[in-house]
mmCIF file of C-alpha atoms in Angstrom:
data_model
loop_
_atom_site.group_PDB
_atom_site.id
_atom_site.type_symbol
_atom_site.label_atom_id
_atom_site.label_comp_id
_atom_site.label_asym_id
_atom_site.label_seq_id
_atom_site.Cartn_x
_atom_site.Cartn_y
_atom_site.Cartn_z
ATOM 1 C CA MET A 1 12.899 -23.642 -7.900
ATOM 2 C CA SER A 2 14.489 -26.344 -5.736
ATOM 3 C CA GLU A 3 17.292 -25.382 -3.375
ATOM 4 C CA ASP A 4 20.647 -27.053 -3.965
ATOM 5 C CA LEU A 5 22.038 -29.217 -1.170
ATOM 6 C CA LEU A 6 25.135 -30.639 -2.878
ATOM 7 C CA LYS A 7 27.179 -29.473 -5.846
ATOM 8 C CA VAL A 8 29.901 -31.660 -7.319
ATOM 9 C CA CYS A 9 32.073 -29.585 -9.661
ATOM 10 C CA HIS A 10 34.742 -31.092 -11.956
ATOM 11 C CA VAL A 11 35.852 -33.752 -9.483
ATOM 12 C CA ASN A 12 38.752 -35.976 -10.497
ATOM 13 C CA LYS A 13 40.278 -38.951 -8.729
ATOM 14 C CA THR A 14 43.170 -41.141 -9.841
ATOM 15 C CA PHE A 15 45.042 -43.948 -8.138
ATOM 16 C CA PRO A 16 48.740 -44.578 -8.857
ATOM 17 C CA ILE A 17 49.835 -48.024 -9.965
ATOM 18 C CA LYS A 18 53.078 -48.955 -8.273
ATOM 19 C CA GLY A 19 55.189 -52.034 -8.696
ATOM 20 C CA GLY A 20 58.706 -53.373 -8.700
ATOM 21 C CA MET A 21 61.393 -53.371 -6.057
ATOM 22 C CA PHE A 22 61.314 -49.604 -5.538
ATOM 23 C CA SER A 23 57.542 -49.198 -5.944
ATOM 24 C CA LYS A 24 57.913 -47.126 -9.069
ATOM 25 C CA SER A 25 54.798 -45.615 -10.598
ATOM 26 C CA ASN A 26 53.597 -47.583 -13.616
ATOM 27 C CA GLY A 27 50.690 -45.313 -14.507
ATOM 28 C CA VAL A 28 47.440 -44.218 -12.923
ATOM 29 C CA VAL A 29 43.877 -45.489 -12.775
ATOM 30 C CA HIS A 30 41.371 -42.800 -13.819
ATOM 31 C CA ALA A 31 38.559 -43.684 -11.413
ATOM 32 C CA VAL A 32 36.585 -40.411 -11.556
ATOM 33 C CA ASP A 33 37.087 -38.087 -14.506
ATOM 34 C CA ASP A 34 35.758 -34.501 -14.472
ATOM 35 C CA VAL A 35 32.378 -35.290 -12.863
ATOM 36 C CA SER A 36 29.857 -32.518 -12.156
ATOM 37 C CA PHE A 37 26.234 -32.595 -10.983
ATOM 38 C CA THR A 38 23.882 -30.967 -8.489
ATOM 39 C CA ILE A 39 21.516 -32.578 -5.972
ATOM 40 C CA HIS A 40 18.477 -30.622 -4.784
ATOM 41 C CA LYS A 41 17.106 -30.770 -1.248
ATOM 42 C CA GLY A 42 14.531 -33.502 -0.719
ATOM 43 C CA GLU A 43 15.151 -35.373 -3.967
ATOM 44 C CA THR A 44 16.630 -38.736 -4.823
ATOM 45 C CA PHE A 45 19.458 -38.404 -7.338
ATOM 46 C CA GLY A 46 20.245 -41.718 -8.994
ATOM 47 C CA LEU A 47 23.715 -42.650 -10.226
ATOM 48 C CA VAL A 48 23.792 -45.687 -12.478
ATOM 49 C CA GLY A 49 26.440 -47.505 -14.470
ATOM 50 C CA GLU A 50 28.214 -50.804 -14.962
ATOM 51 C CA SER A 51 30.292 -52.318 -12.170
ATOM 52 C CA GLY A 52 33.719 -50.709 -11.995
ATOM 53 C CA CYS A 53 32.697 -47.416 -13.613
ATOM 54 C CA GLY A 54 33.661 -45.364 -10.545
ATOM 55 C CA LYS A 55 30.308 -44.914 -8.771
ATOM 56 C CA SER A 56 31.482 -46.019 -5.334
ATOM 57 C CA THR A 57 34.760 -44.121 -5.612
ATOM 58 C CA LEU A 58 32.797 -40.977 -6.450
ATOM 59 C CA SER A 59 30.533 -41.450 -3.434
ATOM 60 C CA ARG A 60 33.543 -41.744 -1.154
ATOM 61 C CA THR A 61 35.162 -38.616 -2.566
ATOM 62 C CA ILE A 62 31.907 -36.744 -1.930
ATOM 63 C CA LEU A 63 31.972 -37.792 1.733
ATOM 64 C CA GLN A 64 35.721 -37.072 1.889
ATOM 65 C CA LEU A 65 36.492 -40.661 2.819
ATOM 66 C CA ILE A 66 38.854 -40.567 -0.168
ATOM 67 C CA PRO A 67 40.466 -37.216 -1.053
ATOM 68 C CA ALA A 68 39.786 -36.032 -4.607
ATOM 69 C CA ASP A 69 42.697 -34.892 -6.775
ATOM 70 C CA SER A 70 40.856 -31.757 -7.879
ATOM 71 C CA GLY A 71 37.420 -30.181 -8.106
ATOM 72 C CA GLU A 72 34.885 -28.936 -5.583
ATOM 73 C CA VAL A 73 32.378 -30.713 -3.348
ATOM 74 C CA ILE A 74 30.047 -28.024 -2.023
ATOM 75 C CA PHE A 75 27.618 -29.054 0.717
ATOM 76 C CA GLU A 76 25.209 -26.330 1.840
ATOM 77 C CA GLY A 77 27.518 -23.668 0.456
ATOM 78 C CA LYS A 78 30.703 -25.056 2.030
ATOM 79 C CA ASP A 79 33.498 -26.626 -0.005
ATOM 80 C CA LEU A 80 34.235 -29.795 1.966
ATOM 81 C CA ARG A 81 37.712 -30.114 0.450
ATOM 82 C CA LYS A 82 38.763 -26.821 2.044
ATOM 83 C CA LEU A 83 37.459 -27.489 5.561
ATOM 84 C CA SER A 84 39.701 -28.284 8.506
ATOM 85 C CA LYS A 85 39.485 -31.738 10.052
ATOM 86 C CA ASN A 86 37.425 -30.407 12.928
ATOM 87 C CA ASP A 87 34.986 -28.528 10.692
ATOM 88 C CA LEU A 88 34.699 -31.509 8.334
ATOM 89 C CA ARG A 89 33.859 -33.752 11.271
ATOM 90 C CA LYS A 90 31.010 -31.420 12.199
ATOM 91 C CA GLU A 91 29.628 -31.496 8.648
ATOM 92 C CA ARG A 92 29.918 -35.275 8.359
ATOM 93 C CA ARG A 93 27.128 -35.814 10.882
ATOM 94 C CA TYR A 94 24.751 -34.437 8.257
ATOM 95 C CA MET A 95 26.073 -36.785 5.545
ATOM 96 C CA ARG A 96 25.716 -40.501 6.177
ATOM 97 C CA MET A 97 26.169 -43.646 4.117
ATOM 98 C CA ILE A 98 24.332 -46.944 3.696
ATOM 99 C CA PHE A 99 26.747 -49.551 2.408
ATOM 100 C CA GLN A 100 26.314 -52.292 -0.165
ATOM 101 C CA LYS A 101 27.106 -55.278 2.041
ATOM 102 C CA PRO A 102 25.338 -54.947 5.394
ATOM 103 C CA PHE A 103 27.313 -57.710 7.092
ATOM 104 C CA ASP A 104 30.702 -56.232 6.134
ATOM 105 C CA SER A 105 29.673 -52.734 7.241
ATOM 106 C CA LEU A 106 28.681 -53.788 10.772
ATOM 107 C CA ASN A 107 31.186 -54.511 13.523
ATOM 108 C CA PRO A 108 30.670 -58.204 14.424
ATOM 109 C CA ARG A 109 31.813 -57.512 18.008
ATOM 110 C CA GLN A 110 29.184 -54.861 18.657
ATOM 111 C CA THR A 111 25.542 -55.312 19.553
ATOM 112 C CA VAL A 112 22.731 -53.353 17.895
ATOM 113 C CA ARG A 113 22.803 -51.029 20.913
ATOM 114 C CA ASP A 114 26.474 -50.212 20.265
ATOM 115 C CA ILE A 115 26.200 -49.953 16.477
ATOM 116 C CA ILE A 116 23.324 -47.467 16.505
ATOM 117 C CA GLY A 117 24.356 -45.726 19.715
ATOM 118 C CA THR A 118 28.016 -45.006 18.870
ATOM 119 C CA PRO A 119 27.388 -41.975 16.589
ATOM 120 C CA ILE A 120 24.926 -40.599 19.144
ATOM 121 C CA ARG A 121 27.499 -40.982 21.925
ATOM 122 C CA ILE A 122 30.217 -39.285 19.850
ATOM 123 C CA HIS A 123 28.260 -36.358 18.449
ATOM 124 C CA GLU A 124 25.581 -35.626 21.042
ATOM 125 C CA LYS A 125 25.787 -34.747 24.712
ATOM 126 C CA CYS A 126 23.025 -36.776 26.310
ATOM 127 C CA SER A 127 22.560 -39.200 29.161
ATOM 128 C CA ALA A 128 22.707 -42.971 28.776
ATOM 129 C CA GLU A 129 18.944 -43.120 29.336
ATOM 130 C CA GLU A 130 18.267 -40.583 26.585
ATOM 131 C CA ARG A 131 20.633 -42.416 24.221
ATOM 132 C CA GLU A 132 18.850 -45.702 24.935
ATOM 133 C CA LYS A 133 15.521 -44.050 24.175
ATOM 134 C CA GLN A 134 16.801 -42.752 20.840
ATOM 135 C CA ILE A 135 18.170 -46.194 19.905
ATOM 136 C CA LEU A 136 14.831 -47.864 20.594
ATOM 137 C CA GLN A 137 12.992 -45.207 18.590
ATOM 138 C CA LEU A 138 15.305 -45.739 15.623
ATOM 139 C CA MET A 139 14.851 -49.511 15.816
ATOM 140 C CA GLU A 140 11.100 -49.070 15.772
ATOM 141 C CA ARG A 141 11.277 -46.757 12.757
ATOM 142 C CA VAL A 142 13.200 -49.273 10.656
ATOM 143 C CA GLY A 143 11.075 -52.235 11.741
ATOM 144 C CA LEU A 144 13.339 -53.957 14.263
ATOM 145 C CA PRO A 145 11.827 -55.287 17.527
ATOM 146 C CA SER A 146 13.273 -53.699 20.664
ATOM 147 C CA ALA A 147 14.024 -57.193 22.004
ATOM 148 C CA TYR A 148 16.848 -57.428 19.419
ATOM 149 C CA ILE A 149 18.854 -54.579 20.938
ATOM 150 C CA ASP A 150 21.509 -56.841 22.492
ATOM 151 C CA ARG A 151 21.934 -59.150 19.503
ATOM 152 C CA TYR A 152 25.012 -59.271 17.277
ATOM 153 C CA PRO A 153 25.060 -58.880 13.455
ATOM 154 C CA HIS A 154 25.533 -62.603 12.792
ATOM 155 C CA GLU A 155 22.177 -63.282 14.479
ATOM 156 C CA PHE A 156 20.262 -61.336 11.809
ATOM 157 C CA SER A 157 19.221 -61.932 8.218
ATOM 158 C CA GLY A 158 20.602 -59.783 5.394
ATOM 159 C CA GLY A 159 17.520 -57.563 5.313
ATOM 160 C CA GLN A 160 17.592 -57.063 9.081
ATOM 161 C CA ARG A 161 21.283 -56.134 8.961
ATOM 162 C CA GLN A 162 20.546 -53.510 6.341
ATOM 163 C CA ARG A 163 17.814 -52.122 8.601
ATOM 164 C CA ILE A 164 20.442 -51.773 11.325
ATOM 165 C CA GLY A 165 22.654 -49.902 8.864
ATOM 166 C CA ILE A 166 19.771 -47.596 7.967
ATOM 167 C CA ALA A 167 19.039 -46.932 11.657
ATOM 168 C CA ARG A 168 22.709 -46.073 12.201
ATOM 169 C CA ALA A 169 22.598 -43.659 9.258
ATOM 170 C CA LEU A 170 19.497 -41.968 10.678
ATOM 171 C CA ALA A 171 20.960 -41.578 14.167
ATOM 172 C CA MET A 172 22.448 -38.136 13.455
ATOM 173 C CA ARG A 173 19.339 -36.807 11.674
ATOM 174 C CA PRO A 174 21.279 -36.363 8.423
ATOM 175 C CA LYS A 175 20.385 -34.163 5.483
ATOM 176 C CA LEU A 176 22.082 -36.314 2.826
ATOM 177 C CA ILE A 177 22.300 -40.106 2.765
ATOM 178 C CA VAL A 178 24.487 -41.842 0.197
ATOM 179 C CA CYS A 179 22.932 -45.217 -0.632
ATOM 180 C CA ASP A 180 25.727 -47.242 -2.235
ATOM 181 C CA GLU A 181 24.056 -50.283 -3.831
ATOM 182 C CA PRO A 182 21.912 -50.721 -0.677
ATOM 183 C CA VAL A 183 19.855 -53.662 -1.968
ATOM 184 C CA SER A 184 22.131 -55.441 -4.455
ATOM 185 C CA ALA A 185 23.230 -58.029 -1.856
ATOM 186 C CA LEU A 186 19.651 -58.850 -0.785
ATOM 187 C CA ASP A 187 16.983 -61.225 -2.077
ATOM 188 C CA VAL A 188 14.466 -59.702 -4.482
ATOM 189 C CA SER A 189 11.574 -59.886 -1.996
ATOM 190 C CA ILE A 190 13.678 -58.166 0.685
ATOM 191 C CA GLN A 191 14.852 -55.530 -1.789
ATOM 192 C CA ALA A 192 11.302 -54.229 -2.176
ATOM 193 C CA GLN A 193 10.900 -53.939 1.608
ATOM 194 C CA ILE A 194 14.128 -51.948 2.002
ATOM 195 C CA LEU A 195 13.308 -49.651 -0.942
ATOM 196 C CA ASN A 196 9.844 -48.946 0.458
ATOM 197 C CA LEU A 197 11.377 -48.258 3.871
ATOM 198 C CA LEU A 198 13.821 -45.756 2.342
ATOM 199 C CA LYS A 199 10.979 -43.989 0.539
ATOM 200 C CA ALA A 200 8.889 -43.801 3.718
ATOM 201 C CA LEU A 201 11.796 -42.400 5.746
ATOM 202 C CA GLN A 202 12.459 -39.808 3.047
ATOM 203 C CA ARG A 203 8.871 -38.579 3.220
ATOM 204 C CA GLU A 204 8.910 -38.420 7.017
ATOM 205 C CA ASP A 205 12.293 -36.706 7.455
ATOM 206 C CA LYS A 206 12.540 -34.860 4.117
ATOM 207 C CA LEU A 207 15.803 -36.661 3.407
ATOM 208 C CA THR A 208 17.960 -36.247 0.318
ATOM 209 C CA TYR A 209 19.414 -39.395 -1.264
ATOM 210 C CA LEU A 210 22.285 -40.066 -3.611
ATOM 211 C CA PHE A 211 21.177 -43.513 -4.769
ATOM 212 C CA ILE A 212 23.885 -45.569 -6.476
ATOM 213 C CA SER A 213 23.167 -48.787 -8.359
ATOM 214 C CA HIS A 214 23.927 -50.759 -11.504
ATOM 215 C CA ASN A 215 20.235 -51.734 -11.734
ATOM 216 C CA LEU A 216 18.380 -49.210 -13.888
ATOM 217 C CA SER A 217 14.969 -50.546 -12.876
ATOM 218 C CA VAL A 218 15.692 -49.963 -9.182
ATOM 219 C CA VAL A 219 17.173 -46.523 -9.850
ATOM 220 C CA ASN A 220 14.177 -45.547 -11.977
ATOM 221 C CA HIS A 221 11.810 -46.638 -9.185
ATOM 222 C CA MET A 222 13.649 -44.619 -6.543
ATOM 223 C CA SER A 223 14.963 -41.528 -8.304
ATOM 224 C CA ASP A 224 13.702 -38.100 -9.299
ATOM 225 C CA ARG A 225 16.706 -37.491 -11.540
ATOM 226 C CA ILE A 226 19.332 -39.882 -12.880
ATOM 227 C CA ALA A 227 22.932 -39.580 -14.051
ATOM 228 C CA VAL A 228 24.465 -42.327 -16.209
ATOM 229 C CA MET A 229 28.156 -43.017 -15.587
ATOM 230 C CA TYR A 230 30.647 -44.815 -17.812
ATOM 231 C CA LEU A 231 34.374 -45.275 -17.264
ATOM 232 C CA GLY A 232 34.533 -42.557 -14.610
ATOM 233 C CA SER A 233 32.557 -39.948 -16.566
ATOM 234 C CA ILE A 234 28.927 -38.820 -16.673
ATOM 235 C CA MET A 235 27.335 -39.523 -20.046
ATOM 236 C CA GLU A 236 23.792 -38.225 -19.524
ATOM 237 C CA THR A 237 21.534 -36.665 -16.882
ATOM 238 C CA ALA A 238 17.759 -36.215 -16.956
ATOM 239 C CA GLU A 239 14.527 -36.584 -15.030
ATOM 240 C CA ALA A 240 13.946 -40.272 -14.310
ATOM 241 C CA THR A 241 10.847 -40.600 -16.498
ATOM 242 C CA GLU A 242 12.439 -38.619 -19.319
ATOM 243 C CA LEU A 243 15.606 -40.706 -19.260
ATOM 244 C CA TYR A 244 13.685 -43.970 -19.205
ATOM 245 C CA HIS A 245 11.407 -43.095 -22.127
ATOM 246 C CA ASN A 246 13.740 -40.887 -24.141
ATOM 247 C CA PRO A 247 17.381 -41.962 -23.694
ATOM 248 C CA LEU A 248 19.716 -39.908 -25.884
ATOM 249 C CA HIS A 249 23.240 -41.181 -25.336
ATOM 250 C CA PRO A 250 24.029 -44.456 -27.155
ATOM 251 C CA TYR A 251 25.323 -45.943 -23.898
ATOM 252 C CA THR A 252 22.081 -45.141 -22.073
ATOM 253 C CA GLN A 253 20.105 -46.605 -24.972
ATOM 254 C CA ALA A 254 22.128 -49.812 -24.733
ATOM 255 C CA LEU A 255 21.596 -50.074 -20.971
ATOM 256 C CA LEU A 256 17.837 -49.542 -21.218
ATOM 257 C CA SER A 257 17.464 -51.956 -24.112
ATOM 258 C CA ALA A 258 18.696 -54.759 -21.825
ATOM 259 C CA ILE A 259 15.764 -54.323 -19.413
ATOM 260 C CA PRO A 260 12.649 -56.366 -20.254
ATOM 261 C CA ASP A 261 9.667 -54.086 -19.609
ATOM 262 C CA PRO A 262 6.224 -54.750 -21.149
ATOM 263 C CA SER A 263 4.967 -51.384 -19.851
ATOM 264 C CA VAL A 264 7.038 -49.552 -22.469
ATOM 265 C CA PRO A 265 5.395 -50.342 -25.834
ATOM 266 C CA ASP A 266 7.934 -48.447 -27.952
ATOM 267 C CA LYS A 267 10.957 -50.027 -26.262
ATOM 268 C CA PRO A 268 13.791 -50.482 -28.778
ATOM 269 C CA ASN A 269 15.289 -53.831 -29.642
ATOM 270 C CA ARG A 270 18.171 -55.116 -27.522
ATOM 271 C CA ILE A 271 21.456 -53.386 -28.361
ATOM 272 C CA ILE A 272 24.455 -55.677 -28.010
ATOM 273 C CA LEU A 273 27.610 -53.715 -27.311
ATOM 274 C CA GLN A 274 30.764 -54.988 -28.993
ATOM 275 C CA GLY A 275 34.097 -55.235 -27.243
ATOM 276 C CA ASP A 276 35.082 -54.741 -23.622
ATOM 277 C CA ILE A 277 35.192 -51.648 -21.440
ATOM 278 C CA PRO A 278 38.580 -49.961 -21.950
ATOM 279 C CA SER A 279 41.036 -50.069 -19.091
ATOM 280 C CA PRO A 280 40.783 -47.092 -16.718
ATOM 281 C CA VAL A 281 44.578 -46.991 -16.947
ATOM 282 C CA ASN A 282 44.423 -46.176 -20.659
ATOM 283 C CA VAL A 283 41.159 -44.319 -21.273
ATOM 284 C CA PRO A 284 40.225 -43.145 -24.785
ATOM 285 C CA GLN A 285 41.414 -39.668 -25.686
ATOM 286 C CA GLY A 286 38.004 -38.445 -26.854
ATOM 287 C CA CYS A 287 34.594 -39.742 -25.804
ATOM 288 C CA ARG A 288 34.982 -42.459 -23.192
ATOM 289 C CA PHE A 289 32.392 -44.606 -24.985
ATOM 290 C CA CYS A 290 33.756 -44.237 -28.536
ATOM 291 C CA THR A 291 35.430 -47.671 -28.645
ATOM 292 C CA ARG A 292 32.062 -49.439 -28.181
ATOM 293 C CA CYS A 293 29.692 -46.935 -29.809
ATOM 294 C CA TRP A 294 28.073 -47.923 -33.118
ATOM 295 C CA LYS A 295 27.479 -44.224 -33.921
ATOM 296 C CA ALA A 296 31.029 -43.033 -33.263
ATOM 297 C CA THR A 297 32.908 -40.934 -35.814
ATOM 298 C CA GLU A 298 36.575 -40.060 -36.131
ATOM 299 C CA ARG A 299 35.890 -36.868 -34.183
ATOM 300 C CA CYS A 300 34.633 -38.891 -31.214
ATOM 301 C CA SER A 301 37.991 -40.621 -30.851
ATOM 302 C CA LYS A 302 39.906 -37.312 -30.829
ATOM 303 C CA GLU A 303 37.675 -34.839 -28.988
ATOM 304 C CA ARG A 304 35.837 -35.181 -25.712
ATOM 305 C CA PRO A 305 32.257 -33.947 -26.145
ATOM 306 C CA PRO A 306 30.981 -31.289 -23.726
ATOM 307 C CA PHE A 307 27.601 -31.516 -22.032
ATOM 308 C CA TYR A 308 24.859 -30.310 -24.341
ATOM 309 C CA HIS A 309 21.872 -29.038 -22.346
ATOM 310 C CA LEU A 310 18.501 -29.619 -23.962
ATOM 311 C CA LYS A 311 15.005 -28.837 -22.743
ATOM 312 C CA ASP A 312 13.625 -29.883 -19.339
ATOM 313 C CA GLY A 313 17.037 -30.335 -17.736
ATOM 314 C CA HIS A 314 18.108 -33.117 -20.087
ATOM 315 C CA ALA A 315 21.864 -33.017 -20.750
ATOM 316 C CA VAL A 316 24.037 -35.391 -22.770
ATOM 317 C CA ALA A 317 27.742 -35.629 -23.585
ATOM 318 C CA CYS A 318 27.484 -36.603 -27.247
ATOM 319 C CA PHE A 319 28.282 -34.771 -30.497
ATOM 320 C CA LEU A 320 25.038 -36.073 -32.017
ATOM 321 C CA TYR A 321 23.195 -33.313 -30.142
ATOM 322 C CA GLU A 322 25.588 -30.475 -30.872
ATOM 323 C CA LYS A 323 23.023 -28.547 -32.942
ATOM 324 C CA GLU A 324 20.134 -29.144 -30.539
ATOM 325 C CA GLY A 325 21.675 -28.194 -27.197
ATOM 326 C CA ASP A 326 23.648 -25.428 -25.545
ATOM 327 C CA VAL A 327 26.940 -25.776 -23.727
ATOM 328 C CA GLN A 328 26.789 -24.231 -20.254
#
């Protein structure tokens, strides 16, 4: 049985909407709504959903870059929300992030030497010569020539900038790396190179990834298990192959039906969802997907379905599977 590295338990995050002369509260945005999942050591856990569903906000609450309103974020047995600033800083070296836009995430005034070397200088007591050696080793691992060490971010291509970001993430020998849409801003040909690099580094260092994307094909290629998110809530979780070939939640079925894939002979016809995603300010009372679901009943609009756990770790938040699964 795999050992758990990260447990996210009933995490919620809202943002107040303020306006007017006295900045009065005009409601709240429900960005993350009662989210729970577990990530095992050495695996890639994929998180997929439409833009604006709360994926990036969730990743930042996990790393404590944004404080959650409630819930637990347990990393190696420690609840990060209860740690002091000093203790949290010590834990953060083992949790790093690769950002969506490599150019925006790199300081334009710093060279590659400074970008990669800063976390080493802050967290490790070593000489300048030893730090330089580590920087060059990291550059070599991500495929950057050592001659580029004194160049600035604007002198690189998008793929090269993302390699710098990956090298910076690796500098502290982390245990968990959050990949927040790491290839969405890159050309298709470069995407494959970065994904292959991430896989190779995971094998070499036994890394654990939380891989976030709106592209189900990319997530399926990278992930061992996948969670599907909609309007701040998790709709379904399963092994990647199981989810891809046997989607249970209507929302997951609609997402997968939009992907052209000749390798899946029994792929269903395209499902066109009606209507728009509800506002996160005024979320549905029951199932978050009920306003767009073609299988919704009156119960769906009034009650929020629990997670029904089926065989092989497949779980789905949908009343259609009430008789087949167990609530845990």
